[in-house]
Structures are given as C-alpha cells and as structure tokens.
GROMACS .gro file of C-alpha atoms in nm:
model
  368
    1UNK     CA    1   2.955  -1.712  -2.146
    2UNK     CA    2   3.086  -1.811  -1.805
    3UNK     CA    3   2.832  -1.613  -1.602
    4UNK     CA    4   2.537  -1.761  -1.788
    5UNK     CA    5   2.404  -2.103  -1.704
    6UNK     CA    6   2.579  -2.404  -1.861
    7UNK     CA    7   2.267  -2.451  -2.073
    8UNK     CA    8   2.355  -2.133  -2.264
    9UNK     CA    9   2.665  -2.251  -2.452
   10UNK     CA   10   2.693  -1.996  -2.737
   11UNK     CA   11   2.905  -2.079  -3.037
   12UNK     CA   12   2.793  -1.843  -3.311
   13UNK     CA   13   2.878  -1.474  -3.321
   14UNK     CA   14   2.507  -1.396  -3.304
   15UNK     CA   15   2.464  -1.593  -2.983
   16UNK     CA   16   2.777  -1.443  -2.834
   17UNK     CA   17   2.647  -1.096  -2.912
   18UNK     CA   18   2.313  -1.182  -2.747
   19UNK     CA   19   2.496  -1.309  -2.440
   20UNK     CA   20   2.700  -0.990  -2.427
   21UNK     CA   21   2.382  -0.781  -2.433
   22UNK     CA   22   2.223  -0.992  -2.158
   23UNK     CA   23   2.529  -0.952  -1.939
   24UNK     CA   24   2.531  -0.575  -1.996
   25UNK     CA   25   2.171  -0.529  -1.883
   26UNK     CA   26   2.123  -0.425  -1.520
   27UNK     CA   27   1.785  -0.596  -1.497
   28UNK     CA   28   1.772  -0.960  -1.395
   29UNK     CA   29   1.667  -1.188  -1.682
   30UNK     CA   30   1.572  -1.555  -1.636
   31UNK     CA   31   1.437  -1.778  -1.911
   32UNK     CA   32   1.224  -2.087  -1.852
   33UNK     CA   33   1.110  -2.366  -2.078
   34UNK     CA   34   0.745  -2.469  -2.094
   35UNK     CA   35   0.794  -2.701  -1.794
   36UNK     CA   36   0.917  -2.414  -1.581
   37UNK     CA   37   1.281  -2.526  -1.587
   38UNK     CA   38   1.540  -2.248  -1.587
   39UNK     CA   39   1.736  -2.247  -1.913
   40UNK     CA   40   1.947  -1.933  -1.864
   41UNK     CA   41   2.001  -1.632  -1.637
   42UNK     CA   42   2.226  -1.328  -1.643
   43UNK     CA   43   2.460  -1.192  -1.378
   44UNK     CA   44   2.216  -0.918  -1.273
   45UNK     CA   45   1.981  -1.192  -1.152
   46UNK     CA   46   2.245  -1.299  -0.903
   47UNK     CA   47   2.300  -0.940  -0.791
   48UNK     CA   48   1.929  -0.862  -0.742
   49UNK     CA   49   1.798  -1.194  -0.603
   50UNK     CA   50   2.118  -1.326  -0.445
   51UNK     CA   51   2.086  -1.648  -0.644
   52UNK     CA   52   2.383  -1.833  -0.789
   53UNK     CA   53   2.330  -1.850  -1.164
   54UNK     CA   54   2.516  -2.180  -1.190
   55UNK     CA   55   2.318  -2.338  -0.906
   56UNK     CA   56   1.974  -2.246  -1.042
   57UNK     CA   57   2.049  -2.354  -1.401
   58UNK     CA   58   1.846  -2.657  -1.505
   59UNK     CA   59   1.621  -2.645  -1.199
   60UNK     CA   60   1.242  -2.594  -1.199
   61UNK     CA   61   1.117  -2.264  -1.063
   62UNK     CA   62   0.931  -2.447  -0.783
   63UNK     CA   63   1.267  -2.552  -0.639
   64UNK     CA   64   1.399  -2.195  -0.643
   65UNK     CA   65   1.099  -1.985  -0.537
   66UNK     CA   66   0.881  -2.091  -0.244
   67UNK     CA   67   0.504  -2.104  -0.293
   68UNK     CA   68   0.452  -1.797  -0.072
   69UNK     CA   69   0.695  -1.601  -0.291
   70UNK     CA   70   0.516  -1.358  -0.527
   71UNK     CA   71   0.747  -1.451  -0.819
   72UNK     CA   72   0.637  -1.815  -0.786
   73UNK     CA   73   0.276  -1.723  -0.866
   74UNK     CA   74   0.369  -1.485  -1.149
   75UNK     CA   75   0.572  -1.758  -1.323
   76UNK     CA   76   0.302  -2.019  -1.264
   77UNK     CA   77   0.029  -1.795  -1.405
   78UNK     CA   78   0.234  -1.706  -1.712
   79UNK     CA   79   0.324  -2.068  -1.786
   80UNK     CA   80  -0.042  -2.167  -1.762
   81UNK     CA   81  -0.180  -1.877  -1.966
   82UNK     CA   82   0.110  -1.830  -2.211
   83UNK     CA   83   0.047  -1.457  -2.171
   84UNK     CA   84   0.289  -1.171  -2.099
   85UNK     CA   85   0.269  -0.949  -1.791
   86UNK     CA   86   0.400  -0.594  -1.770
   87UNK     CA   87   0.536  -0.394  -1.476
   88UNK     CA   88   0.403  -0.585  -1.176
   89UNK     CA   89   0.534  -0.417  -0.860
   90UNK     CA   90   0.593  -0.667  -0.582
   91UNK     CA   91   0.758  -0.681  -0.241
   92UNK     CA   92   1.014  -0.960  -0.243
   93UNK     CA   93   1.157  -1.132   0.068
   94UNK     CA   94   1.535  -1.142   0.059
   95UNK     CA   95   1.775  -1.238   0.338
   96UNK     CA   96   1.544  -1.136   0.623
   97UNK     CA   97   1.430  -0.811   0.463
   98UNK     CA   98   1.200  -0.709   0.179
   99UNK     CA   99   1.289  -0.528  -0.140
  100UNK     CA  100   1.070  -0.365  -0.405
  101UNK     CA  101   1.084  -0.525  -0.748
  102UNK     CA  102   0.917  -0.448  -1.080
  103UNK     CA  103   0.855  -0.772  -1.266
  104UNK     CA  104   0.759  -0.834  -1.628
  105UNK     CA  105   0.718  -1.155  -1.823
  106UNK     CA  106   0.731  -1.201  -2.198
  107UNK     CA  107   0.663  -1.511  -2.404
  108UNK     CA  108   0.969  -1.670  -2.565
  109UNK     CA  109   0.942  -1.789  -2.929
  110UNK     CA  110   1.180  -1.988  -3.147
  111UNK     CA  111   1.266  -1.896  -3.505
  112UNK     CA  112   0.954  -2.072  -3.636
  113UNK     CA  113   0.735  -1.862  -3.403
  114UNK     CA  114   0.655  -2.153  -3.172
  115UNK     CA  115   0.628  -2.082  -2.799
  116UNK     CA  116   0.922  -2.242  -2.622
  117UNK     CA  117   0.892  -2.080  -2.280
  118UNK     CA  118   0.881  -1.751  -2.095
  119UNK     CA  119   1.133  -1.485  -1.993
  120UNK     CA  120   1.122  -1.318  -1.652
  121UNK     CA  121   1.259  -0.962  -1.628
  122UNK     CA  122   1.333  -0.823  -1.281
  123UNK     CA  123   1.418  -0.464  -1.191
  124UNK     CA  124   1.513  -0.359  -0.837
  125UNK     CA  125   1.310  -0.043  -0.771
  126UNK     CA  126   1.381  -0.016  -0.399
  127UNK     CA  127   1.569   0.313  -0.442
  128UNK     CA  128   1.299   0.448  -0.673
  129UNK     CA  129   1.031   0.367  -0.414
  130UNK     CA  130   1.241   0.533  -0.145
  131UNK     CA  131   1.277   0.850  -0.355
  132UNK     CA  132   0.902   0.851  -0.427
  133UNK     CA  133   0.829   0.825  -0.055
  134UNK     CA  134   1.066   1.113   0.022
  135UNK     CA  135   0.908   1.335  -0.246
  136UNK     CA  136   0.561   1.247  -0.117
  137UNK     CA  137   0.659   1.326   0.241
  138UNK     CA  138   0.814   1.662   0.144
  139UNK     CA  139   0.501   1.750  -0.052
  140UNK     CA  140   0.282   1.664   0.247
  141UNK     CA  141   0.490   1.885   0.475
  142UNK     CA  142   0.467   2.182   0.235
  143UNK     CA  143   0.095   2.136   0.176
  144UNK     CA  144   0.039   2.092   0.549
  145UNK     CA  145   0.199   2.427   0.628
  146UNK     CA  146  -0.004   2.605   0.361
  147UNK     CA  147  -0.321   2.430   0.474
  148UNK     CA  148  -0.266   2.532   0.835
  149UNK     CA  149  -0.226   2.895   0.737
  150UNK     CA  150  -0.543   2.893   0.525
  151UNK     CA  151  -0.740   2.711   0.794
  152UNK     CA  152  -0.664   2.976   1.054
  153UNK     CA  153  -0.770   3.252   0.814
  154UNK     CA  154  -1.103   3.079   0.751
  155UNK     CA  155  -1.182   2.988   1.110
  156UNK     CA  156  -1.276   3.339   1.234
  157UNK     CA  157  -1.533   3.429   0.964
  158UNK     CA  158  -1.675   3.077   0.981
  159UNK     CA  159  -1.726   3.111   1.356
  160UNK     CA  160  -1.897   3.448   1.305
  161UNK     CA  161  -2.132   3.294   1.047
  162UNK     CA  162  -2.218   3.013   1.284
  163UNK     CA  163  -2.296   3.247   1.577
  164UNK     CA  164  -2.509   3.483   1.368
  165UNK     CA  165  -2.699   3.195   1.213
  166UNK     CA  166  -2.779   3.061   1.560
  167UNK     CA  167  -2.906   3.409   1.665
  168UNK     CA  168  -3.123   3.426   1.353
  169UNK     CA  169  -3.263   3.080   1.424
  170UNK     CA  170  -3.349   3.178   1.782
  171UNK     CA  171  -3.531   3.491   1.659
  172UNK     CA  172  -3.721   3.287   1.406
  173UNK     CA  173  -3.828   3.041   1.675
  174UNK     CA  174  -3.957   3.324   1.896
  175UNK     CA  175  -4.153   3.492   1.618
  176UNK     CA  176  -4.486   3.371   1.483
  177UNK     CA  177  -4.551   3.658   1.238
  178UNK     CA  178  -4.285   3.585   0.979
  179UNK     CA  179  -4.441   3.445   0.660
  180UNK     CA  180  -4.321   3.106   0.538
  181UNK     CA  181  -4.144   3.054   0.870
  182UNK     CA  182  -4.112   2.676   0.832
  183UNK     CA  183  -3.951   2.706   0.490
  184UNK     CA  184  -3.702   2.966   0.614
  185UNK     CA  185  -3.616   2.748   0.915
  186UNK     CA  186  -3.554   2.458   0.679
  187UNK     CA  187  -3.312   2.671   0.475
  188UNK     CA  188  -3.139   2.787   0.794
  189UNK     CA  189  -3.088   2.425   0.902
  190UNK     CA  190  -2.936   2.343   0.562
  191UNK     CA  191  -2.695   2.636   0.595
  192UNK     CA  192  -2.614   2.532   0.950
  193UNK     CA  193  -2.541   2.176   0.831
  194UNK     CA  194  -2.308   2.302   0.559
  195UNK     CA  195  -2.127   2.529   0.804
  196UNK     CA  196  -2.082   2.229   1.031
  197UNK     CA  197  -1.937   2.030   0.740
  198UNK     CA  198  -1.696   2.314   0.661
  199UNK     CA  199  -1.597   2.324   1.026
  200UNK     CA  200  -1.519   1.951   1.017
  201UNK     CA  201  -1.302   2.000   0.708
  202UNK     CA  202  -1.133   2.292   0.883
  203UNK     CA  203  -1.054   2.076   1.186
  204UNK     CA  204  -0.899   1.819   0.952
  205UNK     CA  205  -0.689   2.096   0.797
  206UNK     CA  206  -0.561   2.201   1.138
  207UNK     CA  207  -0.505   1.842   1.251
  208UNK     CA  208  -0.301   1.774   0.939
  209UNK     CA  209  -0.094   2.091   0.962
  210UNK     CA  210  -0.026   2.048   1.335
  211UNK     CA  211  -0.033   1.677   1.419
  212UNK     CA  212  -0.021   1.585   1.787
  213UNK     CA  213   0.314   1.481   1.928
  214UNK     CA  214   0.378   1.111   1.974
  215UNK     CA  215   0.323   0.981   2.326
  216UNK     CA  216   0.570   0.696   2.328
  217UNK     CA  217   0.497   0.380   2.522
  218UNK     CA  218   0.513   0.006   2.477
  219UNK     CA  219   0.259  -0.100   2.213
  220UNK     CA  220   0.155  -0.462   2.162
  221UNK     CA  221   0.076  -0.473   1.789
  222UNK     CA  222  -0.128  -0.795   1.816
  223UNK     CA  223  -0.339  -0.661   2.101
  224UNK     CA  224  -0.400  -0.336   1.914
  225UNK     CA  225  -0.507  -0.520   1.598
  226UNK     CA  226  -0.726  -0.761   1.795
  227UNK     CA  227  -0.911  -0.472   1.960
  228UNK     CA  228  -0.977  -0.307   1.623
  229UNK     CA  229  -1.089  -0.632   1.457
  230UNK     CA  230  -1.323  -0.710   1.747
  231UNK     CA  231  -1.476  -0.365   1.710
  232UNK     CA  232  -1.535  -0.416   1.336
  233UNK     CA  233  -1.638  -0.784   1.352
  234UNK     CA  234  -2.018  -0.715   1.351
  235UNK     CA  235  -1.983  -0.498   1.040
  236UNK     CA  236  -1.775  -0.768   0.868
  237UNK     CA  237  -2.038  -1.031   0.949
  238UNK     CA  238  -2.317  -0.808   0.819
  239UNK     CA  239  -2.132  -0.772   0.488
  240UNK     CA  240  -2.075  -1.147   0.464
  241UNK     CA  241  -1.701  -1.094   0.488
  242UNK     CA  242  -1.439  -1.348   0.590
  243UNK     CA  243  -1.167  -1.220   0.825
  244UNK     CA  244  -0.839  -1.404   0.876
  245UNK     CA  245  -0.547  -1.335   1.110
  246UNK     CA  246  -0.199  -1.470   1.041
  247UNK     CA  247   0.003  -1.349   1.338
  248UNK     CA  248   0.356  -1.415   1.456
  249UNK     CA  249   0.385  -1.678   1.727
  250UNK     CA  250   0.505  -1.416   1.976
  251UNK     CA  251   0.350  -1.074   2.022
  252UNK     CA  252   0.564  -0.800   1.866
  253UNK     CA  253   0.610  -0.483   2.070
  254UNK     CA  254   0.717  -0.143   1.943
  255UNK     CA  255   0.767   0.196   2.103
  256UNK     CA  256   0.498   0.430   1.975
  257UNK     CA  257   0.162   0.599   2.021
  258UNK     CA  258  -0.115   0.341   2.031
  259UNK     CA  259  -0.389   0.597   1.963
  260UNK     CA  260  -0.222   0.724   1.647
  261UNK     CA  261  -0.141   0.374   1.523
  262UNK     CA  262  -0.500   0.269   1.591
  263UNK     CA  263  -0.611   0.558   1.368
  264UNK     CA  264  -0.387   0.430   1.086
  265UNK     CA  265  -0.495   0.064   1.113
  266UNK     CA  266  -0.861   0.155   1.148
  267UNK     CA  267  -0.849   0.377   0.840
  268UNK     CA  268  -0.690   0.105   0.626
  269UNK     CA  269  -0.929  -0.167   0.747
  270UNK     CA  270  -1.237   0.050   0.693
  271UNK     CA  271  -1.115   0.130   0.341
  272UNK     CA  272  -1.083  -0.245   0.278
  273UNK     CA  273  -1.435  -0.308   0.407
  274UNK     CA  274  -1.574  -0.032   0.187
  275UNK     CA  275  -1.400  -0.191  -0.114
  276UNK     CA  276  -1.596  -0.515  -0.051
  277UNK     CA  277  -1.962  -0.410  -0.015
  278UNK     CA  278  -2.079  -0.752  -0.137
  279UNK     CA  279  -1.844  -0.947   0.087
  280UNK     CA  280  -1.499  -1.091   0.031
  281UNK     CA  281  -1.190  -1.189   0.225
  282UNK     CA  282  -0.989  -0.962   0.452
  283UNK     CA  283  -0.657  -1.076   0.591
  284UNK     CA  284  -0.414  -0.917   0.836
  285UNK     CA  285  -0.065  -1.060   0.879
  286UNK     CA  286   0.229  -0.980   1.102
  287UNK     CA  287   0.590  -1.072   1.025
  288UNK     CA  288   0.930  -0.973   1.150
  289UNK     CA  289   1.219  -0.843   0.942
  290UNK     CA  290   1.524  -0.962   1.128
  291UNK     CA  291   1.784  -0.763   0.936
  292UNK     CA  292   1.623  -0.427   1.024
  293UNK     CA  293   1.464  -0.547   1.350
  294UNK     CA  294   1.122  -0.436   1.226
  295UNK     CA  295   0.762  -0.550   1.247
  296UNK     CA  296   0.572  -0.591   0.921
  297UNK     CA  297   0.193  -0.551   0.924
  298UNK     CA  298   0.010  -0.647   0.605
  299UNK     CA  299  -0.354  -0.577   0.523
  300UNK     CA  300  -0.496  -0.768   0.225
  301UNK     CA  301  -0.845  -0.759   0.075
  302UNK     CA  302  -1.020  -0.906  -0.227
  303UNK     CA  303  -1.203  -0.583  -0.302
  304UNK     CA  304  -1.240  -0.379  -0.617
  305UNK     CA  305  -0.877  -0.268  -0.615
  306UNK     CA  306  -0.726   0.069  -0.703
  307UNK     CA  307  -0.702   0.190  -1.063
  308UNK     CA  308  -0.340   0.206  -1.190
  309UNK     CA  309  -0.367   0.580  -1.256
  310UNK     CA  310  -0.466   0.637  -0.891
  311UNK     CA  311  -0.216   0.414  -0.711
  312UNK     CA  312   0.047   0.690  -0.682
  313UNK     CA  313  -0.208   0.945  -0.564
  314UNK     CA  314  -0.377   0.770  -0.273
  315UNK     CA  315  -0.147   0.926  -0.013
  316UNK     CA  316  -0.189   1.275  -0.160
  317UNK     CA  317  -0.375   1.523   0.053
  318UNK     CA  318  -0.739   1.576  -0.058
  319UNK     CA  319  -0.727   1.286  -0.305
  320UNK     CA  320  -1.032   1.061  -0.281
  321UNK     CA  321  -1.246   0.851  -0.512
  322UNK     CA  322  -1.537   0.838  -0.268
  323UNK     CA  323  -1.830   1.083  -0.300
  324UNK     CA  324  -1.826   1.148   0.074
  325UNK     CA  325  -1.450   1.118   0.119
  326UNK     CA  326  -1.236   1.400   0.255
  327UNK     CA  327  -0.898   1.288   0.119
  328UNK     CA  328  -0.735   1.314   0.461
  329UNK     CA  329  -0.732   0.955   0.591
  330UNK     CA  330  -0.434   0.805   0.410
  331UNK     CA  331  -0.242   1.134   0.409
  332UNK     CA  332  -0.263   1.142   0.788
  333UNK     CA  333  -0.181   0.770   0.801
  334UNK     CA  334   0.136   0.830   0.600
  335UNK     CA  335   0.242   1.111   0.830
  336UNK     CA  336   0.182   0.904   1.144
  337UNK     CA  337   0.382   0.609   1.012
  338UNK     CA  338   0.661   0.843   0.903
  339UNK     CA  339   0.662   1.002   1.250
  340UNK     CA  340   0.711   0.650   1.389
  341UNK     CA  341   1.016   0.608   1.158
  342UNK     CA  342   0.823   0.351   0.956
  343UNK     CA  343   0.713   0.302   0.597
  344UNK     CA  344   0.381   0.230   0.429
  345UNK     CA  345   0.343   0.087   0.080
  346UNK     CA  346   0.053  -0.033  -0.130
  347UNK     CA  347   0.007  -0.284  -0.410
  348UNK     CA  348  -0.324  -0.318  -0.593
  349UNK     CA  349  -0.479  -0.468  -0.900
  350UNK     CA  350  -0.815  -0.353  -1.030
  351UNK     CA  351  -1.079  -0.620  -0.977
  352UNK     CA  352  -0.844  -0.838  -0.769
  353UNK     CA  353  -0.768  -0.658  -0.444
  354UNK     CA  354  -0.531  -0.439  -0.247
  355UNK     CA  355  -0.238  -0.497  -0.012
  356UNK     CA  356  -0.105  -0.240   0.235
  357UNK     CA  357   0.232  -0.309   0.397
  358UNK     CA  358   0.344  -0.115   0.704
  359UNK     CA  359   0.693  -0.152   0.851
  360UNK     CA  360   0.766  -0.022   1.201
  361UNK     CA  361   1.095  -0.039   1.391
  362UNK     CA  362   1.103  -0.281   1.680
  363UNK     CA  363   1.312  -0.240   1.992
  364UNK     CA  364   1.574  -0.498   2.076
  365UNK     CA  365   1.380  -0.770   2.251
  366UNK     CA  366   1.015  -0.760   2.348
  367UNK     CA  367   0.923  -0.556   2.651
  368UNK     CA  368   0.608  -0.516   2.855
   0.00000   0.00000   0.00000
C-alpha cells in the first residue's frame, strides 16, 4: 500500500486486507525488527508524530527518536527484554510543544511462533487529558463551594467549644480540691489538641473554598526554585538524597503570584522527599515551549511511585495515602496553577518514581 513503508509490499489478498486494517486504524502503529529497524508504519503514525512514513522506513529507531525522547527508552527496553508493555502514558515533545500519548508495545511473531520484532502502538490522548483536567477542575469548584458552606456552619460551635474548654481548664488550675485533677487536665489537653486539629482542617476548608486573589508581578522561576531548594537542602542531605538542577540557560520570567507558586512547588518537592525516606535522586528541570510561549517545570524523583489506581485521584480534594495527610495539598496546587492559566500533569510508576510537569504561560520576552 502506498502509505506504508516500501518494506511492506503486499501481494496476497490476506496481506492487502491486513494493510487495509492498519490504514483504517487511528492509532499510530510502527513495527521494528529485532535490531530496532523500522519495517512498516501506518498513516496515523505520520499524523500523530509528524514523521514521514517513507522517510523512516528502513531506519533504526535511534536515528528517528533522540535519546531524551521517552519513546526511545520504551523501544530499547522492549527490544532488550522481549516483553510487551501496556498503556504507558508519556509526554512527547513535538514541534516545540508537548503532547500526551498512550503507548503500548507488543511482541511480533512469525507463523512459526518465532519472535521477529516488536510493534509500537501510539494513541494521542491530548484531548482526553484536557477533558479529564476540565472535569477535575469543575469538580473542585463544586466541592469547594460546598466545603466553604459547611466550614462556616462548623466554625461557630467549634469556637464555642474552644472557649468553654479554656474556661474549664482555668477553673481546674485554680482548684486543688477536685479529685483526680491531673488525669482530668490530661483529658482536657487531649480534647484541646483535637479541637485545634479540627480548626486547622476548617481553615484549610475555608482557604480552599475562598482562595486568595493572585497578586501579579514578575516572577523569576529559577530564583524561586533556587530559594526553595536551598531551604530544603539540609533535609535532602540528612536523607542521603541527591538533588540535581537542569535549568534553561536564561532565567524564565512569568507574570504571577510568587507566594502561591512557592506553595505549589514546595508541596510537590516535599511529597517527593517523603516518597524517598531512604534516599534517592530528585531532579528539577526547566524548559521552554516555544509554540505556546510557555515555561515547563518538571519535578522527577526515584521514590516509591503512585499506585495505578490512585494516579487519577491525587488531585481530588481530601484524597491522601498518608496517615497524617489532609488531602488538600495537591488540590490547592491544581487550583493555583489553573488560576495562573497553567496546567499540571503527573506520570508515575510504582517502585520507579514520579514526574510532575507544570506548564505556565510566559510573557513575550523576559522582563525584570
């Protein structure tokens, strides 16, 4: 078929039918031999990856995908292991921007059941990811309104409990005739501590339902990240952690609220540190997306990773896997980034690590 590579020269009706099916599929499909040389590709590959099918035919994958390209490593791993991989969500660089892809690899056998190569299947899920983000944002707005209403209803009785408990504690301190006074004071302190914890949760409710307005100014992303990393350096050293910065050659500036962005970055970095209690590697990278004039900030760790069943829940309000977690951190982070007209995405593999990617719009030209 003309749109397939010259190496796929079908003559039988069976092969022609197979070619017809391949050309009808909207997913990109590329086959490789055991040496990693491309043996065929369908038209959807050209549409999704902007690669000429005729030009890539007969070439090794290392000539098509750069080593820093996520597809490069997926192909390499599959060729080495001869194992399939299902539904790997990656962020793929394309023409100065990044798109979301879902990649699978299956092992290719001949008619005698011998392995002759691998087949790469690529689905563009950029629109799906965009819809998921919109649904998540709408859910956060609705929950935030409900939360704010509930928080205000709780605040008054909670304040009354706190005041009366303090009065009771003062009376206990001034009295020496009450039996088991020390034990009662101990119980009062426990109740006071729990009220304080409820009050903290209540403040988080209110903060989430009524976030502060953005105080726009020029924000140097590198300077902001440097300040946070310097603050957390002693903790990283205590955990035996390696920190690496891969920054753009020139400092990227955006218009935003440095305090709110600091809250987002700090939350993500602390989460990464907590995922590596025995040490590991933490990396922060900055890139620019020329097509959308945006700054990309990536946070990568080699921690325990996020379970597949939890990956779509981590931005949900109240969701947490930590015993002492509140479930507010990443929900607030999502809202802040959204308020800055940006996006935040996450990729993770259990036992391997996690990657957060934040994209923020950049003004035309740097300004100070």
